[in-house]
Coordinates of C-alpha atoms in Angstrom, one line a residue:
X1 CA 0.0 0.0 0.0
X2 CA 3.0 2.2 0.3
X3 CA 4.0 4.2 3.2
X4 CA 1.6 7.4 4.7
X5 CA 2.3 10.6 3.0
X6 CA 2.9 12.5 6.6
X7 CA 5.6 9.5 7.1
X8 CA 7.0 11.3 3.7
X9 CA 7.1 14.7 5.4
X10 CA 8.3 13.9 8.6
X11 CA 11.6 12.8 7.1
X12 CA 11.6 15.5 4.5
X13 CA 11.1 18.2 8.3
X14 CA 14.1 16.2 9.7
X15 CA 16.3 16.1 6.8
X16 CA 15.9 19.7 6.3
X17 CA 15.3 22.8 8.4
X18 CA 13.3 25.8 7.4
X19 CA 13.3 29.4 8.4
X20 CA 9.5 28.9 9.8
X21 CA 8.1 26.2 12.0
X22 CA 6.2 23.5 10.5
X23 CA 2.7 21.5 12.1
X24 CA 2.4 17.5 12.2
X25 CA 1.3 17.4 8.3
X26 CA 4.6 19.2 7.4
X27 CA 2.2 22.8 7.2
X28 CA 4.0 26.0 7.4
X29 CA 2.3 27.8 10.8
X30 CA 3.7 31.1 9.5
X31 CA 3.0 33.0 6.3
X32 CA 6.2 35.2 5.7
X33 CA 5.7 36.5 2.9
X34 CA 8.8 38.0 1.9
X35 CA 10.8 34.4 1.2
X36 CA 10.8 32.5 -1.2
X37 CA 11.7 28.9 0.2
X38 CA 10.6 25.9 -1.6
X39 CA 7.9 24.4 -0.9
X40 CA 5.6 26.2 1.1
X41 CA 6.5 30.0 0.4
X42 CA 7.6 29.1 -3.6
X43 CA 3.9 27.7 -3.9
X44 CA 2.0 30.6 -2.1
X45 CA 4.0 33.3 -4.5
X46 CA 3.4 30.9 -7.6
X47 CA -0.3 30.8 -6.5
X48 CA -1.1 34.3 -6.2
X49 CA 1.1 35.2 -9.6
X50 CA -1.2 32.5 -11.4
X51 CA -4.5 34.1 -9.9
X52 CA -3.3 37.4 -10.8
X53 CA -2.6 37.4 -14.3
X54 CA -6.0 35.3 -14.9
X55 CA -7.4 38.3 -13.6
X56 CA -5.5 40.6 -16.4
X57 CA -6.3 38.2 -18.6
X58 CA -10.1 38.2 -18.3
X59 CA -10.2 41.8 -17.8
X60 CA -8.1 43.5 -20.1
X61 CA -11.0 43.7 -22.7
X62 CA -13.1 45.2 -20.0
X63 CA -10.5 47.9 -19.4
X64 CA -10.8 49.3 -23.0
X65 CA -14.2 48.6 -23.0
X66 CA -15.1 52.8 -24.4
X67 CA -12.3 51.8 -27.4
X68 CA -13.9 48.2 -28.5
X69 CA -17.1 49.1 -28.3
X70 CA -16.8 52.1 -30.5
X71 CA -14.5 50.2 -33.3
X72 CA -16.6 47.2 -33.1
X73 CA -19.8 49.4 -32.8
X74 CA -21.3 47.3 -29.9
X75 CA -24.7 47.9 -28.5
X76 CA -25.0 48.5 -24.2
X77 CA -27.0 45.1 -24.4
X78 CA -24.1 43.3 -26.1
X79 CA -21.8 45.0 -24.0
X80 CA -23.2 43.6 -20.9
X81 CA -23.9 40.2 -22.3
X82 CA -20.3 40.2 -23.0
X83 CA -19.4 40.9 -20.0
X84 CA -21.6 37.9 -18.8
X85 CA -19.9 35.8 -21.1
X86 CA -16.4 36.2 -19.9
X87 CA -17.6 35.5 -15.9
X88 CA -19.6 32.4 -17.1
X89 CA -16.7 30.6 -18.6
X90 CA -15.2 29.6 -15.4
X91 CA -18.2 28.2 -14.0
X92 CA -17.6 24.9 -14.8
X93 CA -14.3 25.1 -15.5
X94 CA -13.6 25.6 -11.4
X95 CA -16.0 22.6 -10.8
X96 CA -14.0 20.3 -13.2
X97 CA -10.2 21.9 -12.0
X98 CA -11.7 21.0 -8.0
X99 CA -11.5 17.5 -9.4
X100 CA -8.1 18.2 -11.4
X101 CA -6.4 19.3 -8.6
X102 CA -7.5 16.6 -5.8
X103 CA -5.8 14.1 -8.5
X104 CA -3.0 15.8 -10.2
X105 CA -2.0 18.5 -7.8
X106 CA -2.0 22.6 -8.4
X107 CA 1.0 22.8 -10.2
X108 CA 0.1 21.2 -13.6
X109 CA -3.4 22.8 -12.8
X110 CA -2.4 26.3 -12.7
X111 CA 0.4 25.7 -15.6
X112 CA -1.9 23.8 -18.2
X113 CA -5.0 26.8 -17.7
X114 CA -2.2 29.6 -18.0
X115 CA -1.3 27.3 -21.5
X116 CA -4.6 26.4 -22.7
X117 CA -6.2 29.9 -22.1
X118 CA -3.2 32.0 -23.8
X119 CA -4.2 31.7 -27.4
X120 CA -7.9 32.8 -26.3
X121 CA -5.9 36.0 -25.3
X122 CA -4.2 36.3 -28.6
X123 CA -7.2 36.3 -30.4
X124 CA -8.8 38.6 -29.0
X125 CA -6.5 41.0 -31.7
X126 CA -8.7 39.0 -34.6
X127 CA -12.2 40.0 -33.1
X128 CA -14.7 41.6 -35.4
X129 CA -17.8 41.9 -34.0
X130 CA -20.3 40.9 -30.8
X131 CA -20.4 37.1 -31.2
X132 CA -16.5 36.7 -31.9
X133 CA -16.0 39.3 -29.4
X134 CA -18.8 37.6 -26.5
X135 CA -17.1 34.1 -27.4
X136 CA -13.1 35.1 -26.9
X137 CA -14.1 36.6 -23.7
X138 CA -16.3 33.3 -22.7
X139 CA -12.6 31.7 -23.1
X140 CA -10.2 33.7 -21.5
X141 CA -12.9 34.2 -18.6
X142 CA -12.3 30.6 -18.2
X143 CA -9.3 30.7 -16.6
X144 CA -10.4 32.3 -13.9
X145 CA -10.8 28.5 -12.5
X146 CA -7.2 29.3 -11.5
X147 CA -8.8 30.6 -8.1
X148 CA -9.4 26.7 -7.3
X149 CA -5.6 26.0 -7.9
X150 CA -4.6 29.3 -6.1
X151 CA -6.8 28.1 -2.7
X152 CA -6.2 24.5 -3.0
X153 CA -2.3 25.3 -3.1
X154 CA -1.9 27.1 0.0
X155 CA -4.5 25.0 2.2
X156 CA -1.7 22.3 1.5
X157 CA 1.0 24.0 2.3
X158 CA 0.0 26.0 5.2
X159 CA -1.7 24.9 9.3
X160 CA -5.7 25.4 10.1
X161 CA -4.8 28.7 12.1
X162 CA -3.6 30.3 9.6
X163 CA -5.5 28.9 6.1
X164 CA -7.7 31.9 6.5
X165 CA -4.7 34.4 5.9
X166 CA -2.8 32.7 3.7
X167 CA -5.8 31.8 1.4
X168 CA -6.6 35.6 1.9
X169 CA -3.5 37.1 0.8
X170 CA -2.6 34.8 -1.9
X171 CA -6.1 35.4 -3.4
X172 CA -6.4 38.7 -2.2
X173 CA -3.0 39.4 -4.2
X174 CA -4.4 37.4 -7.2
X175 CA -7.8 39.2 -7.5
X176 CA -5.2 43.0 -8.1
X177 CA -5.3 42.0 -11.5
X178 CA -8.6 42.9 -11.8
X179 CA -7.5 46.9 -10.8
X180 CA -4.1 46.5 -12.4
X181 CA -5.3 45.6 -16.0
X182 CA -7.7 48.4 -15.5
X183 CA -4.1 51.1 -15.1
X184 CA -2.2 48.8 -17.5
X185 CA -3.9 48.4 -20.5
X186 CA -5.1 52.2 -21.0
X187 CA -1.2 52.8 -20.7
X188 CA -0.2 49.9 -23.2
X189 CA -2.7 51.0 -25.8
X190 CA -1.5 54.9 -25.3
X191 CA 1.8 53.7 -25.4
X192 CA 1.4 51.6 -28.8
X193 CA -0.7 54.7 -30.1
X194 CA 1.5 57.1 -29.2
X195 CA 4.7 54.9 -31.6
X196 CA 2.2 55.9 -34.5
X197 CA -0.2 53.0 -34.9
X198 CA -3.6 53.9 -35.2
X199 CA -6.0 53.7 -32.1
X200 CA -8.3 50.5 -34.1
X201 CA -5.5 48.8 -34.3
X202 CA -3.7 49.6 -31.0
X203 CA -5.8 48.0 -28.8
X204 CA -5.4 44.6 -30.7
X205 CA -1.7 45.0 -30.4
X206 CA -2.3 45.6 -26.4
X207 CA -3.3 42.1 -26.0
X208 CA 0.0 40.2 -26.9
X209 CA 1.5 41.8 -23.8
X210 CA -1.2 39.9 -21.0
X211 CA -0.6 36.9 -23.6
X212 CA 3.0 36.5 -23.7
X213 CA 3.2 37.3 -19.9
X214 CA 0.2 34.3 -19.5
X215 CA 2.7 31.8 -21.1
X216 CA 5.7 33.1 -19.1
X217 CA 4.0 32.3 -16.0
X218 CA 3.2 28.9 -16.6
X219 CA 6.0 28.2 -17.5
X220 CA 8.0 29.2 -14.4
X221 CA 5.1 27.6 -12.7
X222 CA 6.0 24.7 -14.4
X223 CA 9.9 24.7 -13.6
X224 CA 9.6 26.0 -9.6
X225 CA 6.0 24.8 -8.3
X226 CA 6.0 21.9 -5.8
X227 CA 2.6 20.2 -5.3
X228 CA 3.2 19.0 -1.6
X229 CA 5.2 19.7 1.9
X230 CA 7.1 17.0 1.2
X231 CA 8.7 18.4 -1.8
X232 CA 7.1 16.3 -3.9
X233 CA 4.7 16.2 -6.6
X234 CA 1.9 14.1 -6.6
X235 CA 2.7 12.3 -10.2
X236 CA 6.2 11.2 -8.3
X237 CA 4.7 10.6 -5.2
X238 CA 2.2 8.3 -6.8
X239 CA 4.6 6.0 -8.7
X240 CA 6.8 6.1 -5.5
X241 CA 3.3 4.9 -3.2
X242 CA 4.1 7.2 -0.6
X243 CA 1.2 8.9 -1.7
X244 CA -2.4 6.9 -0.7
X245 CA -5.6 8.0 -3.3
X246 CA -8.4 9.6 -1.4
X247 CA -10.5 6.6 -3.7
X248 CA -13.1 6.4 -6.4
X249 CA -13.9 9.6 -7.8
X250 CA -17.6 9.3 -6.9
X251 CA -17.5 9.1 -3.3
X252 CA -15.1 12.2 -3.3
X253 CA -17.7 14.4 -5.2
X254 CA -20.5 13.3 -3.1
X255 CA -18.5 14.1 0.0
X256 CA -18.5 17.4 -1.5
X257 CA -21.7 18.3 -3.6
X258 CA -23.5 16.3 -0.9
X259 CA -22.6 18.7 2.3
X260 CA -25.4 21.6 2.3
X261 CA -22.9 23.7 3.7
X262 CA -20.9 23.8 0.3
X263 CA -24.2 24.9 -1.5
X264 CA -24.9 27.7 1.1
X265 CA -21.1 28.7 0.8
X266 CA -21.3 28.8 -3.2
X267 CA -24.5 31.2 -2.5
X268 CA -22.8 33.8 -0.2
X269 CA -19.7 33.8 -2.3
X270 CA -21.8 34.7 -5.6
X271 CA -22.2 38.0 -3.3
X272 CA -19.0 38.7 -2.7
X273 CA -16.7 37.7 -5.8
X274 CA -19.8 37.8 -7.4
X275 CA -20.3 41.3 -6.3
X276 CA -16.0 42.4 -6.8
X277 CA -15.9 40.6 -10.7
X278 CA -19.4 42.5 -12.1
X279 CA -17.8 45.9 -10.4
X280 CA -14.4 45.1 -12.4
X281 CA -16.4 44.3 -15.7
X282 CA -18.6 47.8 -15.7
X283 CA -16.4 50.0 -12.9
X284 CA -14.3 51.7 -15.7
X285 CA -17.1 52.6 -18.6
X286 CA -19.7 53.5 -15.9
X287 CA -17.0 56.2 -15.0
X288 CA -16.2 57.0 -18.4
X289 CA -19.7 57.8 -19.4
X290 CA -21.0 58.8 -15.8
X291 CA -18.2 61.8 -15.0
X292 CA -17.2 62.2 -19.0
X293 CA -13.7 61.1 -17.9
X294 CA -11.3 60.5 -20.4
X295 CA -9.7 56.4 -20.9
X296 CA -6.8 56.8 -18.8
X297 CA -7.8 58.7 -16.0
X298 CA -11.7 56.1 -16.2
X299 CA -9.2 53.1 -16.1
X300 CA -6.9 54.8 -13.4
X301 CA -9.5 55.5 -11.1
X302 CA -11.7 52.4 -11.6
X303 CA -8.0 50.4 -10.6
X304 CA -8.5 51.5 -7.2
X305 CA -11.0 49.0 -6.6
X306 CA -9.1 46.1 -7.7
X307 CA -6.2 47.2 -6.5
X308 CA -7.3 47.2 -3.0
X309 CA -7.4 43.5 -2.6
X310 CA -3.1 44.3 -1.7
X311 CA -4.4 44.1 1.6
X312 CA -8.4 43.9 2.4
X313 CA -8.9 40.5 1.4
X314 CA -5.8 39.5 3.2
X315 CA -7.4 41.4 6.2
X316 CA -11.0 39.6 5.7
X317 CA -8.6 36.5 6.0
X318 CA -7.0 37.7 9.4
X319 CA -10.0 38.8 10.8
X320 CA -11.6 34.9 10.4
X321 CA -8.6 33.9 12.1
X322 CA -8.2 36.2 14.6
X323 CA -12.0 35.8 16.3
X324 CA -11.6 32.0 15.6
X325 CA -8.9 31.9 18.6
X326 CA -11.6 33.4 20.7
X327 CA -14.9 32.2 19.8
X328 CA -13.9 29.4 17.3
X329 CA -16.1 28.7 13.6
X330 CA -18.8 30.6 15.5
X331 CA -16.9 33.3 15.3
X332 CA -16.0 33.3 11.5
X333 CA -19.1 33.0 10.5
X334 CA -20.2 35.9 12.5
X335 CA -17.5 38.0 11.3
X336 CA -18.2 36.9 7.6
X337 CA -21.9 37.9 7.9
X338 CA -21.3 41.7 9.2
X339 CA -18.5 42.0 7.0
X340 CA -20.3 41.0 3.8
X341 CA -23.1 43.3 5.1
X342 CA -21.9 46.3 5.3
X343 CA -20.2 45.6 1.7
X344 CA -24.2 45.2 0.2
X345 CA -24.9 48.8 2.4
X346 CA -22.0 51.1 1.2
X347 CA -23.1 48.7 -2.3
X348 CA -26.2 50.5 -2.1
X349 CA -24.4 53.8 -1.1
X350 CA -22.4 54.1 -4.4
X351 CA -25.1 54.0 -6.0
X352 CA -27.0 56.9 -4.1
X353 CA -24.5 59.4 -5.1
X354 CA -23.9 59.2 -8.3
X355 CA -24.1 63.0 -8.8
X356 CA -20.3 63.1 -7.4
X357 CA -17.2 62.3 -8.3
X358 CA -15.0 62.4 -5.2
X359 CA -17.9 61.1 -3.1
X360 CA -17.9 58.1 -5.4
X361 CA -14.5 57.6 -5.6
X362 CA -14.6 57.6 -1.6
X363 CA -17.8 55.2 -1.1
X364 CA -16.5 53.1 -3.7
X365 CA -12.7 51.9 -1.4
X366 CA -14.9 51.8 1.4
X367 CA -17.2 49.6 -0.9
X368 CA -14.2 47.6 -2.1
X369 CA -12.7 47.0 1.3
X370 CA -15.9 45.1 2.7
X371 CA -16.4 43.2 -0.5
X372 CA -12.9 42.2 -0.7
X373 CA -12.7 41.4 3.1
X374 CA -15.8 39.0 2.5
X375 CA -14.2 37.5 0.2
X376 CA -10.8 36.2 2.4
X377 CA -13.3 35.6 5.4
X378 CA -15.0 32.6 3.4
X379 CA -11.7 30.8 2.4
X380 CA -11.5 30.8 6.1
X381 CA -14.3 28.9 6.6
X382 CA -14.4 26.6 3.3
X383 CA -11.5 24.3 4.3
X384 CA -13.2 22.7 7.0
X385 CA -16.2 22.0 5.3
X386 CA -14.9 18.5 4.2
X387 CA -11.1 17.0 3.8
X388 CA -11.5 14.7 1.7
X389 CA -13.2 17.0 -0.8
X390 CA -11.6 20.0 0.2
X391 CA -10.9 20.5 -4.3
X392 CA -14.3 20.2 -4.8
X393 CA -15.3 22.0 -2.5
X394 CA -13.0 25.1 -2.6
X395 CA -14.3 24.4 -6.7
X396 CA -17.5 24.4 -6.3
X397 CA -17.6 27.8 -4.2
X398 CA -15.3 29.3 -6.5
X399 CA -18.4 28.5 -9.0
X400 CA -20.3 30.0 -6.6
X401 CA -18.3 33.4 -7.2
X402 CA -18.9 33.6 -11.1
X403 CA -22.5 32.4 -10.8
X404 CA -23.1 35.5 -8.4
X405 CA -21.5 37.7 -11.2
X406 CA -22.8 36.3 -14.1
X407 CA -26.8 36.3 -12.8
X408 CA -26.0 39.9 -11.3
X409 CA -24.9 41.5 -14.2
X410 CA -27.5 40.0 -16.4
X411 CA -30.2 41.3 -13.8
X412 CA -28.8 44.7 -13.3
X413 CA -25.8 45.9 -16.0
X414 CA -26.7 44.0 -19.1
X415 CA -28.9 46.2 -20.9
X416 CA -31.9 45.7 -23.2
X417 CA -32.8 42.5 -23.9
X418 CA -36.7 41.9 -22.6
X419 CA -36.0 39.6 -20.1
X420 CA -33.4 42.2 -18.8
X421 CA -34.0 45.3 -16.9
X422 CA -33.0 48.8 -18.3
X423 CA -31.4 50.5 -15.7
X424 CA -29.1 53.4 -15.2
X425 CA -25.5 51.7 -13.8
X426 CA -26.0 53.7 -10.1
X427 CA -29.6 51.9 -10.1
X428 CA -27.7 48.4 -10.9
X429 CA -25.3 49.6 -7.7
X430 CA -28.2 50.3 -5.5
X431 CA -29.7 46.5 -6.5
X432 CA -26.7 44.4 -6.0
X433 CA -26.4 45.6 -2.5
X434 CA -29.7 45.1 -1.9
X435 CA -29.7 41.5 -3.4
X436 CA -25.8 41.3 -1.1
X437 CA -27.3 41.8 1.7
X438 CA -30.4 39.1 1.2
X439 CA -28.4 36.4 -0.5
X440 CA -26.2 36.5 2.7
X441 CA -28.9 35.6 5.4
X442 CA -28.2 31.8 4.7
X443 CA -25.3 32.3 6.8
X444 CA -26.9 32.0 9.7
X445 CA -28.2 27.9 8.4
X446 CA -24.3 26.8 8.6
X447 CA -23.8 24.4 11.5
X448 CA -21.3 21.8 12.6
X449 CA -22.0 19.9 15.0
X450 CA -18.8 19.9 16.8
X451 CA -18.7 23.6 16.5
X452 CA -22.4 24.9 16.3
X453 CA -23.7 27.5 14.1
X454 CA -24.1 31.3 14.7
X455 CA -27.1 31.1 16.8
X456 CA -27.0 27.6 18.5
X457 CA -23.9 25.7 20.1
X458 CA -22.3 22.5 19.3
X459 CA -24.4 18.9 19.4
X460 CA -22.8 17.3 22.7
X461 CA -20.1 15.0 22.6
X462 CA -19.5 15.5 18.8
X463 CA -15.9 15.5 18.0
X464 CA -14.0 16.6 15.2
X465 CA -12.7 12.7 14.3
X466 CA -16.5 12.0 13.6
X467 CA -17.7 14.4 11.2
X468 CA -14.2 14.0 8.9
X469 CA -14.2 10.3 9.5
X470 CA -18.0 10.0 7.9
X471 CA -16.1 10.5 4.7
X472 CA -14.8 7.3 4.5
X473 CA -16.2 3.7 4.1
X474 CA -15.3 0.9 6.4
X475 CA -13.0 -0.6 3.9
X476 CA -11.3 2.9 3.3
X477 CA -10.7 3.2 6.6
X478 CA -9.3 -0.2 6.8
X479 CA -7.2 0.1 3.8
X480 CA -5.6 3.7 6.2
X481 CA -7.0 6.0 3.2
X482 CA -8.5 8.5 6.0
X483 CA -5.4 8.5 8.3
X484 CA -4.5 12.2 6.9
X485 CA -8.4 13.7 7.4
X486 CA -7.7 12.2 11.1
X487 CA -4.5 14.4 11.3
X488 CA -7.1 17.4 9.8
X489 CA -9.3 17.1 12.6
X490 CA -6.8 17.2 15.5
X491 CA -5.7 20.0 14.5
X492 CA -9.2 21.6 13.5
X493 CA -10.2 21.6 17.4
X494 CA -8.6 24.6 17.2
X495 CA -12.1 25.9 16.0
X496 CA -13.8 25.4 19.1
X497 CA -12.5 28.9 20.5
X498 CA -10.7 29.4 23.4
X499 CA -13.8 28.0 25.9
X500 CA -13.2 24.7 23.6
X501 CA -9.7 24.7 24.0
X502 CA -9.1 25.2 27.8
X503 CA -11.3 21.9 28.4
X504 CA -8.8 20.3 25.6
X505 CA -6.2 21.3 27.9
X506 CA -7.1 18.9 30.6
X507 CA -7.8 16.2 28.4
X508 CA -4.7 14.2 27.2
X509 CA -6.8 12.5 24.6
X510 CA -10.0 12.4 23.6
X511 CA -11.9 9.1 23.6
X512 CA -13.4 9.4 20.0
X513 CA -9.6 10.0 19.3
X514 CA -8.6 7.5 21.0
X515 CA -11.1 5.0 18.7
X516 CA -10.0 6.6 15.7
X517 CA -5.9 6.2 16.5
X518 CA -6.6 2.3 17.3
X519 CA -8.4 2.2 14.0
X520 CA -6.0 3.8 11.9

């Protein structure tokens, strides 16, 4: 059967030393961002650099939006339905790389979507009209599955305290390219424009720059990425058999399409990514048309919302973690609700004064800050929702995200179509929070029962050990496939707050633990 894969890393941890301490599963229990060491630290910078130019990618044509639409004399509808198009193309494609990355690993996840995505990018230079403009984007917008890698990558490399923040910052860091393309690509095309080419055929040219960079990234993703602690991918790991399968495929999806809490969690997120990718598909033309700003100055500002994610959804990340030493997953999901909250009021705000510049400039970082805070908050949360699946879930969520868009801005920013509402852009604002602030009620129907749910406590004498080890058949268990979700739940009792873990204290062992260690 091979030997267990945390037998793998505890030789790896005593072979080598590290400039961080490490937990029982070989997880880094520190996020210091500034090195570079392989694995842990290589992976979270190759995660985030992945995320981020995804985000470029599939926003670039929204940053020039006032150029194409006037060269390839698109209506408001089509313009919105485009826009729909390019947030709908990862909707399935995070769904399927949940699965990817649960049996190949993050590295050749992230590195064949970079590759498989790049010539979308490139032919965006050869669009001529709506329906070769609305499928190139449906494409490229694909790619944003790299959020799935991005998450996956770091909850393997880094301890249950801190998943929050690290799945926060490396996301958080990721989700700038949504602001960056919006200052990047108004520059590019200027630049190109400004060397003498005319402006229809400038903005094609700007596209071979997020293009080429797309493959360069995949391709030191390819030569530096580890997949595991152990420094080991899982393709070598596997032919070594130091690496057990978590099973059939089936049972691994229904562990995580079948948990409730997944679905509520792909809700919620449609209102918070949901909410952040429809602002970075309409931010810069609303402000081109709304304050008669010129391209650069439009893009420049509408950056500043994407931009913020350098620290706010890294902060959305510490905040989960922070309140979970206190009051455990009570206290994340509490923190998640007010936090995703207030982003669907100051939501509603931006919309109410859309009269002024400077106050909309204002309401809108406020705005950001919430919405991007939300969005690190739930990739605290979504880890523990089930170990086995933890791809499909973190997949399926990510889903979640570009559903929330794609529904939102048909609703509220897509334009004429009968079925669609024809509103004014600061009317769409006003909505969306309105519809934030609804679709994040469910919140309060997320329980565990080791841990409880917002309003209720946890069932009595539920452990940890029992809800992960439901995953798992008799004959799994047996055959040791569940040994490393046992691991998972020892050190997820960290969850139960600091009430919960002064009774740990005087326990040596708990007896369900005790069950599960003779078993194993």
């Amino acid at each position: 059967m091979g030997a267990d894969p945390s037998d793998v890393t505890a030789e790896v941890i005593a072979n080598k030393k590290f400039p961080y301490e490490l937990d029982s599963e070989g997880k880094a229990k520190y996020v210091p961002i500034w090195r570079f060491t392989q694995p842990h630290m290589m992976a979270f910078h190759l995660s985030w650099l992945s995320f981020f130019m995804s985000f470029i990618a599939t926003f670039a044509p929204a940053s020039l939006l006032p150029v194409i639409r006037d060269d390839l004399n698109l209506t408001k509808s089509e313009l919105g339905n485009a826009g729909v198009a390019a947030v709908c193309g990862a909707i399935a494609a995070r769904l399927g790389m949940g699965v990817f990355v649960d049996i190949v690993g993050p590295r050749y996840g992230s590195a064949a979507t970079m590759l498989l995505t790049a010539p979308a990018v490139f032919c965006m230079s050869l669009v001529t009209d709506y329906s070769t403009f609305a499928v190139t984007r449906f494409f490229i917008g694909c790619s944003l599955c790299m959020f799935v890698c991005c998450q996956f990558w770091c909850g393997t490399m880094f301890n249950v305290r801190i998943v929050g923040t690290a799945n926060a910052i490396a996301a958080g860091w990721g989700n700038m390219g949504g602001g960056a393309c919006h200052f990047i690509m108004p520059l590019i095309y200027q630049g190109i424009m400004n060397g003498g080419t005319p402006g229809y055929q400038a903005w094609r040219w700007s596209f071979f720059v997020p293009g080429g960079l797309y493959i360069l990234t995949a391709l030191v993703t390819l030569l530096f990425g580890i997949d595991h602690p152990s420094g080991k991918d899982y393709r070598d790991m596997k032919k070594e058999g130091t690496m057990k399968t978590k099973g059939a495929l089936w049972p691994v999806l229904k562990c995580g399409l079948g948990n409730y809490r997944s679905w509520i969690f792909f809700l919620t997120y449609g209102y918070s990514f949901g909410v952040e990718l429809t602002v970075d598909n309409v931010i810069v033309e609303y402000l081109f048309d709304q304050f008669g700003l010129n391209l650069a100055v439009a893009g420049a500002l509408g950056a500043v919302f994407g931009l913020m994610n350098l620290w706010s959804r890294a902060s959305g990340g510490m905040i989960s973690d922070y309140v979970a030493k206190y009051w455990g997953m009570r206290g994340r999901l509490w923190a998640l609700w007010i936090i995703q909250t207030l982003g669907g009021i100051f939501c509603i705000i931006l919309g109410v004064v859309y009269n002024s510049l400077s106050q909309t400039i204002v309401i809108m970082i406020i705005f950001s800050i919430f919405c991007q805070q939300a969005c690190g908050a739930h990739f605290g949360i979504t880890p523990f929702v089930s170990r086995r699946a933890y791809g499909v879930v973190s997949g399926l969520v990510g889903a979640g995200g570009n559903t929330g868009a794609a529904i939102t801005q048909a609703i509220w920013f897509a334009g004429t179509a009968q079925w669609q509402l024809n509103l004014p852009k600061y009317d769409g604002f006003k909505w969306m929070g309105v519809q934030t602030i609804a679709m994040t009620l469910p919140l309060f129907l997320v329980w565990f029962p080791m841990w409880g749910s917002m309003l209720t406590g946890p069932r009595e004498g539920a452990e940890e050990e029992d809800y992960y080890l439901r995953e798992w058949s008799a004959e799994e268990v047996a055959q040791g496939l569940h040994q490393g979700s046992m691991k998972f739940a020892m050190e997820s009792k960290s969850q139960r707050g600091m009430k919960g873990q002064k009774s740990l204290d005087t326990i040596a062992e708990t007896p369900a633990a005790a069950v599960k260690a003779t078993v194993a």
